[in-house]
Short mmCIF file of C-alpha atoms and ligand atoms in Angstrom, two decimals:
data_model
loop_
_atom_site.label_atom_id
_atom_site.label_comp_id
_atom_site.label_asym_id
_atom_site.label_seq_id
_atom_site.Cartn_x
_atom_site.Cartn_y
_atom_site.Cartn_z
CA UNK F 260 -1.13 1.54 -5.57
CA UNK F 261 -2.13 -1.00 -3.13
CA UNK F 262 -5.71 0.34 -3.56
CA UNK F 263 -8.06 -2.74 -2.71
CA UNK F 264 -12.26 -2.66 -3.22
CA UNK F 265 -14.38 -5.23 -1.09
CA UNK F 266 -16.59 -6.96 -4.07
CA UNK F 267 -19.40 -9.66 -3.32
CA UNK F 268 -19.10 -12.10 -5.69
CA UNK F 269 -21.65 -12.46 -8.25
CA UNK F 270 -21.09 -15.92 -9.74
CA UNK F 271 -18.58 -18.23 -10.55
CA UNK F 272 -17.54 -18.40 -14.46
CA UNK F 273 -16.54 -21.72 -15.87
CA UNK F 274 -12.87 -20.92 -16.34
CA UNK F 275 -12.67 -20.36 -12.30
CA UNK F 276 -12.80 -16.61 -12.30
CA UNK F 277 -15.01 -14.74 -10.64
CA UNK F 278 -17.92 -12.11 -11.72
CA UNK F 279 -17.91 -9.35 -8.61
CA UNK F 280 -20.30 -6.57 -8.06
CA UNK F 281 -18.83 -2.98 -6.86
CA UNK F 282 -21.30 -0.61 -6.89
CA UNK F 283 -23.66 -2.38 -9.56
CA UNK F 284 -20.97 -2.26 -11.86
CA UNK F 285 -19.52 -5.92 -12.90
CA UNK F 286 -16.21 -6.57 -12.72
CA UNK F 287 -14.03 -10.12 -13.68
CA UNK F 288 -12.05 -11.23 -11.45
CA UNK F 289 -8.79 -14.02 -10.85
CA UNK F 290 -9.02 -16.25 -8.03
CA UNK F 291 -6.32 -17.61 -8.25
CA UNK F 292 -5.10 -16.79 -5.13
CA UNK F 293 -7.98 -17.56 -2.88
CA UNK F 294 -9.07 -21.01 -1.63
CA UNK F 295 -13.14 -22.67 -2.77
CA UNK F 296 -14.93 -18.60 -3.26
CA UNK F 297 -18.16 -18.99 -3.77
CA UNK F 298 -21.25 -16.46 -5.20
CA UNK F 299 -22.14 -14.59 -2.26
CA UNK F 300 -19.00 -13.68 -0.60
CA UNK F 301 -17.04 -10.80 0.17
CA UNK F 302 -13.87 -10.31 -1.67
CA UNK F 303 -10.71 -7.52 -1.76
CA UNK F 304 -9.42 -6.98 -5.33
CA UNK F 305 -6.43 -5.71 -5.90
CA UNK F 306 -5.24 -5.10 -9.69
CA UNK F 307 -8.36 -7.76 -10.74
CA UNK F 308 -6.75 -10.35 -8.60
CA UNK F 309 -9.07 -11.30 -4.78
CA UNK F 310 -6.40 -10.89 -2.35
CA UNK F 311 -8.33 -12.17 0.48
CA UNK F 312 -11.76 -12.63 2.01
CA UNK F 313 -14.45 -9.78 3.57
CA UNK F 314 -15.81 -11.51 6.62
CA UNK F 315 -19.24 -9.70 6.84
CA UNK F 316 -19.84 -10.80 10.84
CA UNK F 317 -16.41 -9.38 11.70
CA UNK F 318 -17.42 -6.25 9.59
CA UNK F 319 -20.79 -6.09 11.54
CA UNK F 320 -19.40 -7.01 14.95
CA UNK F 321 -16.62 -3.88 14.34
CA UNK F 322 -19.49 -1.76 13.59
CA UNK F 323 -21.56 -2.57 16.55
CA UNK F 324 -18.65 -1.71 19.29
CA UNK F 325 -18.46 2.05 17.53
CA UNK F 326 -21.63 1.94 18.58
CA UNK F 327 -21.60 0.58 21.96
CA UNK F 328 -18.55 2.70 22.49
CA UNK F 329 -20.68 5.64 21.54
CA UNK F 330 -23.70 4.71 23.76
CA UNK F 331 -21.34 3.99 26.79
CA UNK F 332 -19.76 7.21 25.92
CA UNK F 333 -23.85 8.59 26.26
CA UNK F 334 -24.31 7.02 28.67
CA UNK F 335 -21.04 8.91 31.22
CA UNK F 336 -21.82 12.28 29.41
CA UNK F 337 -25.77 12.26 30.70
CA UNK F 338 -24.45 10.84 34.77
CA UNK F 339 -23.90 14.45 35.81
CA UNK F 340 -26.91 15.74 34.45
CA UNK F 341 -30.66 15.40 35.83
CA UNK J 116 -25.08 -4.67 2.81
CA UNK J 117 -23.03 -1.57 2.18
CA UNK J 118 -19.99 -1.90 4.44
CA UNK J 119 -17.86 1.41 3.43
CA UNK J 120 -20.98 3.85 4.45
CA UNK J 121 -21.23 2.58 7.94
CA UNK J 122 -17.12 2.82 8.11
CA UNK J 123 -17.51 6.50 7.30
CA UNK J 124 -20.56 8.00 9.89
CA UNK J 125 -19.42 11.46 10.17
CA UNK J 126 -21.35 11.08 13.90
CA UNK J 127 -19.34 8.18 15.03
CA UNK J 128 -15.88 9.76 13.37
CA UNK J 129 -16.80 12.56 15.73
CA UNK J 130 -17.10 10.56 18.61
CA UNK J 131 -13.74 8.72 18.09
CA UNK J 132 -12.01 11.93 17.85
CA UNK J 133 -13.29 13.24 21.12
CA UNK J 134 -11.86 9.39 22.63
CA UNK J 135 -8.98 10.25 21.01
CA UNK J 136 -8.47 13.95 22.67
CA UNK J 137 -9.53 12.51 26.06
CA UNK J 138 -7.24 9.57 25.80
CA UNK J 139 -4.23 12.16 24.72
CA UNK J 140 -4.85 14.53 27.51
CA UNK J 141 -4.48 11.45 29.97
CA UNK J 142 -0.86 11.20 28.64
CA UNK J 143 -0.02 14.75 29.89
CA UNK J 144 2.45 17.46 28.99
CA UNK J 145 5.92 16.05 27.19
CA UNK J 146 8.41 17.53 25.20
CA UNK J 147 7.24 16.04 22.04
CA UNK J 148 4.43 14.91 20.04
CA UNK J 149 3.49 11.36 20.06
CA UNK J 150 4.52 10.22 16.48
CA UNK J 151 2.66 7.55 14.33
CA UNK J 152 3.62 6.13 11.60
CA UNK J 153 1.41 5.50 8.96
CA UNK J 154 3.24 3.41 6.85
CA UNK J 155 0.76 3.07 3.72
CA UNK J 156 0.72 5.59 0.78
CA UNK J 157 -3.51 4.62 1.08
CA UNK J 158 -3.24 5.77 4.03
CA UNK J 159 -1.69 9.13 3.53
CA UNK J 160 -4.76 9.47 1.06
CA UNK J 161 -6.94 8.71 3.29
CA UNK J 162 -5.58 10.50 6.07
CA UNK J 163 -5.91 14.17 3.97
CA UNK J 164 -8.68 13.13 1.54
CA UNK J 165 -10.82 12.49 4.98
CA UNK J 166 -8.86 15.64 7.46
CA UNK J 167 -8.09 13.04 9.82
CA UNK J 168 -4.87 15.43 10.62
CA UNK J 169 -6.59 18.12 11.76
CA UNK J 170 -9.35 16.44 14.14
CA UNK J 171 -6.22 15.40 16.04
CA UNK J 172 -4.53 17.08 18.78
CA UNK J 173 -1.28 18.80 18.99
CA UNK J 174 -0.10 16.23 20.58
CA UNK J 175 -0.17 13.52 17.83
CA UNK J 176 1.88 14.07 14.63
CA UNK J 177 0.88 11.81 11.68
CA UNK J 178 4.32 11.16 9.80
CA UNK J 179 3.52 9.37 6.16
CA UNK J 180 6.40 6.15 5.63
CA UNK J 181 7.84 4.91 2.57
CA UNK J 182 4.37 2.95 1.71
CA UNK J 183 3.67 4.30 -1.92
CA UNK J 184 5.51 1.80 -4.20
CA UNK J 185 5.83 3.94 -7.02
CA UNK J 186 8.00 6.63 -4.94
CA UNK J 187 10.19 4.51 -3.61
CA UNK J 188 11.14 2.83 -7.09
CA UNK J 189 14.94 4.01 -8.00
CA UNK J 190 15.50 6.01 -11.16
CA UNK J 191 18.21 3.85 -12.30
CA UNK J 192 14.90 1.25 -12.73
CA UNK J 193 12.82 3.78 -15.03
CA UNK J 194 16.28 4.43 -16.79
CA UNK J 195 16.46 0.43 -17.38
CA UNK J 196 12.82 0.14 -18.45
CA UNK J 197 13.33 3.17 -21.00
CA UNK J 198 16.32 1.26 -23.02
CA UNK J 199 14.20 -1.45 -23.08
CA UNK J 200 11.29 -0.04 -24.59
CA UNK J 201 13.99 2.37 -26.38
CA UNK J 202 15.21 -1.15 -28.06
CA UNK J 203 11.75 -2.41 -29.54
CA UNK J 204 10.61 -3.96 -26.75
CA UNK J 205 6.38 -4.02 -25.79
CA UNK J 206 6.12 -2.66 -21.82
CA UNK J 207 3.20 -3.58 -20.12
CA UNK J 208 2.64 -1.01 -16.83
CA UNK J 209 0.64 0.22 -14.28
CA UNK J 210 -0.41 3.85 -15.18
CA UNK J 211 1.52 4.81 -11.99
CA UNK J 212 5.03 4.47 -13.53
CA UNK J 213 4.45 6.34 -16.38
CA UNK J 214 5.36 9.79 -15.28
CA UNK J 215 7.84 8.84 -12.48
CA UNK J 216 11.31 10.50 -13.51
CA UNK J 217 14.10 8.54 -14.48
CA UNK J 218 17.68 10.24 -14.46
CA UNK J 219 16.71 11.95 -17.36
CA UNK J 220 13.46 10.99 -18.59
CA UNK J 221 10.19 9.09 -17.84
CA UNK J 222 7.99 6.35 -20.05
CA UNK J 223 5.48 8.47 -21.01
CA UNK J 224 8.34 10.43 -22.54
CA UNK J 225 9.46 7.47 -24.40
CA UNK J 226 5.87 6.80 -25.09
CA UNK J 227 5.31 9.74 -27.11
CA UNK J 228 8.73 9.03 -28.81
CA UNK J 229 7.07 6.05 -30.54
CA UNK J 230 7.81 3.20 -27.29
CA UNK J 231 5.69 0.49 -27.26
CA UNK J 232 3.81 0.99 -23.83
CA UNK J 233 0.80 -0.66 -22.84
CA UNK J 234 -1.22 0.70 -19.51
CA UNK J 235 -3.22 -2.16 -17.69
CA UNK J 236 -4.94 -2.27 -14.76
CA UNK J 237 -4.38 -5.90 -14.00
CA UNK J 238 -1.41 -7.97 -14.53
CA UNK J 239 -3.80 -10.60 -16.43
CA UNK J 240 -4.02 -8.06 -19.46
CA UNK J 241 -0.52 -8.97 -19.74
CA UNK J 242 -1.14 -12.52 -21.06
CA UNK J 243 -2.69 -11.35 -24.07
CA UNK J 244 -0.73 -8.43 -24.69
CA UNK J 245 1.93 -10.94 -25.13
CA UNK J 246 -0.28 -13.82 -26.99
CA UNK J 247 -1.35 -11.64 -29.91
CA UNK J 248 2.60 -10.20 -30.27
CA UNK J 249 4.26 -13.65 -30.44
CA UNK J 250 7.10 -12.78 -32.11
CA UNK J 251 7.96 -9.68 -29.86
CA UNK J 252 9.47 -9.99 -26.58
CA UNK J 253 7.06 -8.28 -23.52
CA UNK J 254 7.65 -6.97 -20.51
CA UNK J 255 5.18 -6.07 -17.60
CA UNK J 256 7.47 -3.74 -15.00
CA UNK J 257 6.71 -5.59 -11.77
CA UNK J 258 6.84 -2.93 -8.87
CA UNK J 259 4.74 -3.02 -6.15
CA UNK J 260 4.84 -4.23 -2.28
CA UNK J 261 3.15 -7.47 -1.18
CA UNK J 262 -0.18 -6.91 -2.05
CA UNK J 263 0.84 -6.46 -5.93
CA UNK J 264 3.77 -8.82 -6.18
CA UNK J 265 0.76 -12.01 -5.19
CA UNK J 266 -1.10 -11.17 -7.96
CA UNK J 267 1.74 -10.60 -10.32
CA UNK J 268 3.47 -13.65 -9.10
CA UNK J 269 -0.33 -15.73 -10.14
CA UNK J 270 0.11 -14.18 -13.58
CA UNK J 271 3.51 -15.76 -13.83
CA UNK J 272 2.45 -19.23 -12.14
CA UNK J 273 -0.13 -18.94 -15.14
CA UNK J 274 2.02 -17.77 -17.93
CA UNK J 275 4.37 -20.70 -17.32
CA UNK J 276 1.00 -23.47 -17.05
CA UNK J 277 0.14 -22.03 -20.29
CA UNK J 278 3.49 -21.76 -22.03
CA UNK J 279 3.51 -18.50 -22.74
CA UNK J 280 7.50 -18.04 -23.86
CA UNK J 281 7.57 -14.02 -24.91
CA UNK J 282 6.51 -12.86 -21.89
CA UNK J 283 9.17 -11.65 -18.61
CA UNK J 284 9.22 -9.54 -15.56
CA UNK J 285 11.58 -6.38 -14.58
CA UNK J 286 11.34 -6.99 -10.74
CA UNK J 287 11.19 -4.18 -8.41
CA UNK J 288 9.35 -5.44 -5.29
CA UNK J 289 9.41 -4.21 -1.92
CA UNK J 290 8.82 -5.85 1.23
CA UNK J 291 7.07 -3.65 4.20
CA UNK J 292 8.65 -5.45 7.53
CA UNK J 293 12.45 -4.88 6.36
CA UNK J 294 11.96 -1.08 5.87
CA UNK J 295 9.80 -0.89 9.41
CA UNK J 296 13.15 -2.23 11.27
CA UNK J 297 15.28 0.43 9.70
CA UNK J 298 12.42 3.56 10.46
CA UNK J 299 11.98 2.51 13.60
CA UNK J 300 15.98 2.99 14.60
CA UNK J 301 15.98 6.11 13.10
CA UNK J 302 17.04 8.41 16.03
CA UNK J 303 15.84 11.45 13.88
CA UNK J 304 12.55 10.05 13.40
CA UNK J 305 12.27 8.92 17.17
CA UNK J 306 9.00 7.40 16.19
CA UNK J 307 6.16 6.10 18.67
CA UNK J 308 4.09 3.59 16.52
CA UNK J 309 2.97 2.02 13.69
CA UNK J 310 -0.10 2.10 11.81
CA UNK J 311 0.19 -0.55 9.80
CA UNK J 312 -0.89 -1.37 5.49
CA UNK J 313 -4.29 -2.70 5.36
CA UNK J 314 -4.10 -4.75 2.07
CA UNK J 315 0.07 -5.52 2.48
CA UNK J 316 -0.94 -7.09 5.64
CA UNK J 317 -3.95 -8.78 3.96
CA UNK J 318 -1.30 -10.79 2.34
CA UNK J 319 1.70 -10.88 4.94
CA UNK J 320 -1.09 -11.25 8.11
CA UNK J 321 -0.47 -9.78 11.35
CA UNK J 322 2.25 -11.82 13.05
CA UNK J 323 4.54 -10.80 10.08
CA UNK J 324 4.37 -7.18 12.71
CA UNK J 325 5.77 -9.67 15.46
CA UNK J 326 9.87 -9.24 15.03
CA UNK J 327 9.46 -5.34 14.48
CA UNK J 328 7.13 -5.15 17.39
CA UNK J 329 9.45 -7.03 20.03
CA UNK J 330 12.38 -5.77 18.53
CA UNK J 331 11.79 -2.47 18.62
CA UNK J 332 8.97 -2.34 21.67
CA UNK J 333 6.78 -0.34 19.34
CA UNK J 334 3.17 -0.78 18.76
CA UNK J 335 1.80 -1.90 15.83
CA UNK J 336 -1.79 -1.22 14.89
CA UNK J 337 -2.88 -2.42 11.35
CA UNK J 338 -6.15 -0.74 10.37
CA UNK J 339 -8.07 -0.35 7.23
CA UNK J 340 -8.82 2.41 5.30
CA UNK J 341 -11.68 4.43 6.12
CA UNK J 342 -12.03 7.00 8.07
CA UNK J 343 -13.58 5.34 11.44
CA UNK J 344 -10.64 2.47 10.63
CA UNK J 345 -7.87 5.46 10.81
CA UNK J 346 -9.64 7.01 14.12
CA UNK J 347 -10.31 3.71 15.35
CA UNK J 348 -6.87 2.25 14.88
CA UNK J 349 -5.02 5.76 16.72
CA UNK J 350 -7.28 5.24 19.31
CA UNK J 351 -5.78 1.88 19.87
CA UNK J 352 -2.00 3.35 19.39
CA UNK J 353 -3.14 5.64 22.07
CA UNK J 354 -4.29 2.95 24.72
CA UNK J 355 -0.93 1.15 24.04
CA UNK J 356 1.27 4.18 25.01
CA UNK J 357 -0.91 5.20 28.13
CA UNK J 358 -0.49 1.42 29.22
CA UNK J 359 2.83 1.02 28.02
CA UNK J 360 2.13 -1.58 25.74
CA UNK J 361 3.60 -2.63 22.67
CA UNK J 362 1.74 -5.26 21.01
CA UNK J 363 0.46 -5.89 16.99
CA UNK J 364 -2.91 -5.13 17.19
CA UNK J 365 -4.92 -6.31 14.36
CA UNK J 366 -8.15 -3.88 13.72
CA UNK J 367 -8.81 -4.76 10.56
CA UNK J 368 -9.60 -8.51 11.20
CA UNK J 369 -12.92 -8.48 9.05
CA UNK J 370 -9.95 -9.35 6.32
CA UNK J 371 -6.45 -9.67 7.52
CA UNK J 372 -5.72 -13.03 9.32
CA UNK J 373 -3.15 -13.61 11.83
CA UNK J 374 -1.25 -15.80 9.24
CA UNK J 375 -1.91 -13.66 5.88
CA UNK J 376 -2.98 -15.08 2.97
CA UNK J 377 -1.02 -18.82 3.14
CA UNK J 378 -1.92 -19.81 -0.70
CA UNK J 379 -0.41 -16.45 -2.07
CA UNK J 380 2.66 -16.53 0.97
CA UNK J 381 3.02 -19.93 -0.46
CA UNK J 382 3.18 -18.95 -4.02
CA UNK J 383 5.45 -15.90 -3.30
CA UNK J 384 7.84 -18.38 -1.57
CA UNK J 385 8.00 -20.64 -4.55
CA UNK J 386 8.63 -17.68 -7.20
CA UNK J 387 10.53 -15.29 -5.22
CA UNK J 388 13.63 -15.38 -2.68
CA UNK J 389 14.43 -11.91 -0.73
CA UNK J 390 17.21 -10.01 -2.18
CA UNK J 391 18.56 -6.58 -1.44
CA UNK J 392 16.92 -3.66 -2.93
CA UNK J 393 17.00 0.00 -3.51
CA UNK J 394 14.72 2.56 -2.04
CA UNK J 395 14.39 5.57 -3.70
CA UNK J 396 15.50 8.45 -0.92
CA UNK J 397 16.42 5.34 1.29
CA UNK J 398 19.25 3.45 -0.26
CA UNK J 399 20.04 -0.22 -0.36
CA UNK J 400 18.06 -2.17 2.45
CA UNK J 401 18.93 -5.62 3.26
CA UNK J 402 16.38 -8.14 2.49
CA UNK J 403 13.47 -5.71 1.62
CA UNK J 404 12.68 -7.03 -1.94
CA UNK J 405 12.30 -10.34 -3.91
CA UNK J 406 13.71 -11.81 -7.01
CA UNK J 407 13.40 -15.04 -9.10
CA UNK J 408 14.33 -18.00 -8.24
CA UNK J 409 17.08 -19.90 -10.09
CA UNK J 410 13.82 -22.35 -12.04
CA UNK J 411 11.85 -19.30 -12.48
CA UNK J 412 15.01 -17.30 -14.47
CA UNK J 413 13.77 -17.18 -17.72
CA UNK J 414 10.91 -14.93 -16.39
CA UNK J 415 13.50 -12.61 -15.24
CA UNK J 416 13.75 -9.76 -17.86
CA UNK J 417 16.90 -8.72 -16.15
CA UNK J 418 18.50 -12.30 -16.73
CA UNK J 419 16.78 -12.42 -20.23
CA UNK J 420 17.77 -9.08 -21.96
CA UNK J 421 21.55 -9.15 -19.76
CA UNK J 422 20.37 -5.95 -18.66
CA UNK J 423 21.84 -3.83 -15.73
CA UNK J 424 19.71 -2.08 -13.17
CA UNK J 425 22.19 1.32 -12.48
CA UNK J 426 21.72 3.81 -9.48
CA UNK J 427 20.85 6.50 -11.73
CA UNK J 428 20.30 10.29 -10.49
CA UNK J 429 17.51 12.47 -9.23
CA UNK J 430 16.90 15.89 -9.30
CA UNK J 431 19.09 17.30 -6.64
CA UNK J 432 16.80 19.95 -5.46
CA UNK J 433 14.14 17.52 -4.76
CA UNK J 434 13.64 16.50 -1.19
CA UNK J 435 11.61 12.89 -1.91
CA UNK J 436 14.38 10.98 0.25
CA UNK J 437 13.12 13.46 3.30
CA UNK J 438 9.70 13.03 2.47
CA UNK J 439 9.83 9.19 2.33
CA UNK J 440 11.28 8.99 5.27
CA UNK J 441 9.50 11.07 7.12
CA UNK J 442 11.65 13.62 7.80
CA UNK J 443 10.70 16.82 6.55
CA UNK J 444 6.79 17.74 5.40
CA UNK J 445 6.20 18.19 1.64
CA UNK J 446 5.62 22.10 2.24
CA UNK J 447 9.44 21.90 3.29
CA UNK J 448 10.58 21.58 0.04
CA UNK J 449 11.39 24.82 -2.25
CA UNK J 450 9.70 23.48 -5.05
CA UNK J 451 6.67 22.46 -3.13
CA UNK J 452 3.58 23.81 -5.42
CA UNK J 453 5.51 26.13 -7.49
CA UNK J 454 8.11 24.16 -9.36
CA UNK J 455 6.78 20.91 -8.72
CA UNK J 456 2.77 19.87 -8.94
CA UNK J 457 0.63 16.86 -10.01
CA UNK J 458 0.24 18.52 -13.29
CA UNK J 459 4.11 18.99 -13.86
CA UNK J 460 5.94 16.47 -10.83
CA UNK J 461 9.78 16.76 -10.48
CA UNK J 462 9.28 14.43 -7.79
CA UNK J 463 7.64 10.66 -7.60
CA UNK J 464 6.46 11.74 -4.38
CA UNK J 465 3.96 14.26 -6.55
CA UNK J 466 3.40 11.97 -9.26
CA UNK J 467 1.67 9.13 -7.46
CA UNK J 468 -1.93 9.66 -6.80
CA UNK J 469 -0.54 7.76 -3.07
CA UNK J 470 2.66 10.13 -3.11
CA UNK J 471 2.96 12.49 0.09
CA UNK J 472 4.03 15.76 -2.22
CA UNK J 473 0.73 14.79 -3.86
CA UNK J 474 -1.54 14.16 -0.84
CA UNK J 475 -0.27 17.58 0.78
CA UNK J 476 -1.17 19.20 -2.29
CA UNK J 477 -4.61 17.80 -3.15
CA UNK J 478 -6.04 17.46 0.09
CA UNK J 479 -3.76 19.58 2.70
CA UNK J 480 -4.98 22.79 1.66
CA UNK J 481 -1.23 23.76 1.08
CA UNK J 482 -0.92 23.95 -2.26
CA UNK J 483 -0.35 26.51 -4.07
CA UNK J 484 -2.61 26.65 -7.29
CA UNK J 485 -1.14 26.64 -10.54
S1 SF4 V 747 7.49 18.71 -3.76
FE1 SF4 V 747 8.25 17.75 -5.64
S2 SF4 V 747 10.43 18.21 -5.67
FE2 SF4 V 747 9.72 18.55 -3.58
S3 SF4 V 747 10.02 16.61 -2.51
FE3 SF4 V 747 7.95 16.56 -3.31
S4 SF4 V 747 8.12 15.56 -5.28
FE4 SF4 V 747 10.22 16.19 -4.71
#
């Protein structure tokens, strides 16, 4: 039940809500409970409400150590071989 | 940029389960598995939708918590919500509740007896459930850990800005950190670690993992919810233990912040003060739910209808209090795919798409079809 999607928001609507983009599909959504969103960033929604921020650089910077842990990982498997 | 693909490489899941059997064969032979928590009922999902239980070793037992809302809600609630609707008034719901059992019956039950009961998705659809019905008393069934009680807690913030008068709440929240003190006493469940809610801690933050974690000397790794999060997070539960470490270890910082989420914590403090509450399978747990405050009363549907939340009863052969705690598997129970399945649940535990019972069945490969 605590199911949460990451959404980029789409634009701002005059009544402060938000439109957000999952998928291509548009979706409204209360911000009440986040500080100054604005079109472009990442949200988590939770029952149509953003719960909190996606911070794209600490998504990218997580998916570059899997794959400097892989390469390192490479890198120990090949020292044995020629 | 399409975040949840990269979180989900097959090649790179592969790689963090062979980390994962190196790092557990560093911490030798022992008498017993290393058990982790996960405390989530998203994460149970995850965990079978994605196998996650079977690329581990022997040596690591995945035991799914008490983190599925809708399981742990009492039957003495859905027996309070019935007599409500029973009495004329309009429900408003998450779909979840609808088929949990109540000591006798459940709400979609009382649906199809002719109970107003209105499904939503979001707690805003409440506001004009109510507006159009101003003459009828509504009620929106208010269950849910942290990450649901914020947003409910906005709608009510907003419902009193806009006078909305018709309009209450029959509290059932939950609090995550009170329950983690109690399952990490439990000398049965002699458990290792955490792996801590993704969204609850979106909400809460990390150092909300502190007390438990010193308390208890048990790590606490909060991770999200895909598959290289899961793997990732273990890992990290792993390098603890072999260091003999116990720290809260926040791996899913691209969205939880050390502090949580202050305007909703803030909002939640204003609305709410903890109370004691009732875990279904758990009993009565000191401090582990919220309720209005005094100024906030006449949201309180218990206050407003005089209404009594009782214990109720459950099914005696069903083994949900095991299962939420962690003690037995689903496949212990004797109704396990035979009496009990999604399509026909005795249990919440099979009713909720985040229950355990359900989880094993779907995704376990140890159901039995129907
Ligand atoms: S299988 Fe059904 S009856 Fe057994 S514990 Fe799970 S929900 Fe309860």
């Amino acid at each position: 039940m605590c199911l949460a999607v990451p959404m980029c928001v789409l634009r701002i609507e005059p009544d402060g809500t938000a439109v957000g983009d999952l998928d291509g599909v548009r979706h409204g959504v209360d911000l009440s409970l986040l500080e100054s969103v604005a079109a472009g960033d990442y949200v988590i929604v939770h029952a149509g409400y953003a719960i909190e921020r996606l911070d794209p650089a600490e998504a990218q910077s997580r998916i570059r150590l899997f794959q400097d842990l892989q390469t390192s990982r490479n890198a120990d498997a090949g020292e044995g071989n020629p | 940029m399409n975040f949840l693909e990269a979180f989900r490489d097959p090649r790179m899941a592969g790689m963090l389960r062979d980390e994962i059997h190196e790092l557990a064969g560093r911490r030798g032979k022992r008498d017993r598995p290393l058990s982790i928590m996960e405390v989530c009922g998203t994460h149970t999902m995850a965990i079978s939708r994605n196998g996650i239980r079977s690329m581990l070793p022997s040596t690591i037992r995945l035991i799914s918590g008490p983190g599925c809302p809708v399981c742990v809600t009492p039957p003495g609630y859905i027996d309070a919500a019935i007599r409500l609707a029973d009495s004329g008034t309009h429900l408003v719901t998450f779909g979840d509740l609808l088929n949990v059992p109540g000591s006798h019956s459940t709400l979609a039950e009382a649906r199809s007896r002719g109970a107003a009961i209105h499904v939503v998705y979001s707690p805003t659809a409440a506001f004009a459930i109510a507006q159009e019905r101003s003459g009828t008393q509504v009620v929106f069934l208010g269950i849910g850990f942290e990450t649901t009680t914020a947003p409910i807690a906005a709608m009510v913030d907003r419902a009193h800005q806009i006078g909305i008068h018709n309009l209450s709440i029959l509290t059932a929240f939950k609090c995550v950190p009170p329950a983690l003190h109690i399952l990490a006493i439990d000398p049965e469940l002699h458990l290792d670690a955490f792996l801590c809610p993704a969204h609850v801690s979106a909400i809460i933050g990390a150092e909300a993992y502190e007390p438990v974690c010193r308390a208890h000397a048990i790590p606490c790794v909060i991770a999200g919810f895909e598959p290289l999060d899961i793997l990732y997070g273990i890992r990290g539960i792993l390098q603890q233990v072999l260091h003999r470490e116990a720290r809260v270890d926040n791996q899913y910082n691209r969205v939880v912040k050390p502090s949580g989420n202050r305007k909703a914590l803030d909002l939640l403090a204003r609305c709410f003060q903890p109370s004691d509450a009732d875990w279904r399978g758990i009993g009565v747990l000191p401090a582990s739910g919220l309720t209005f405050r005094e100024n906030w009363s006449t949201f309180d549907a218990e206050r407003r209808f005089d209404l009594r939340v009782e214990k109720g009863t459950v099914n005696p052969a069903c083994q949900c209090g095991n299962v939420l705690k962690g003690k037995i598997l689903p496949t212990a129970c004797p109704l396990f795919g035979t009496a009990c399945t999604p399509s026909r649940p005795i249990g919440p535990c099979m009713v909720s798409n985040e229950g355990t019972c359900s989880a094993y069945f779907r995704y376990e490969g140890k159901g039995v079809p129907s």
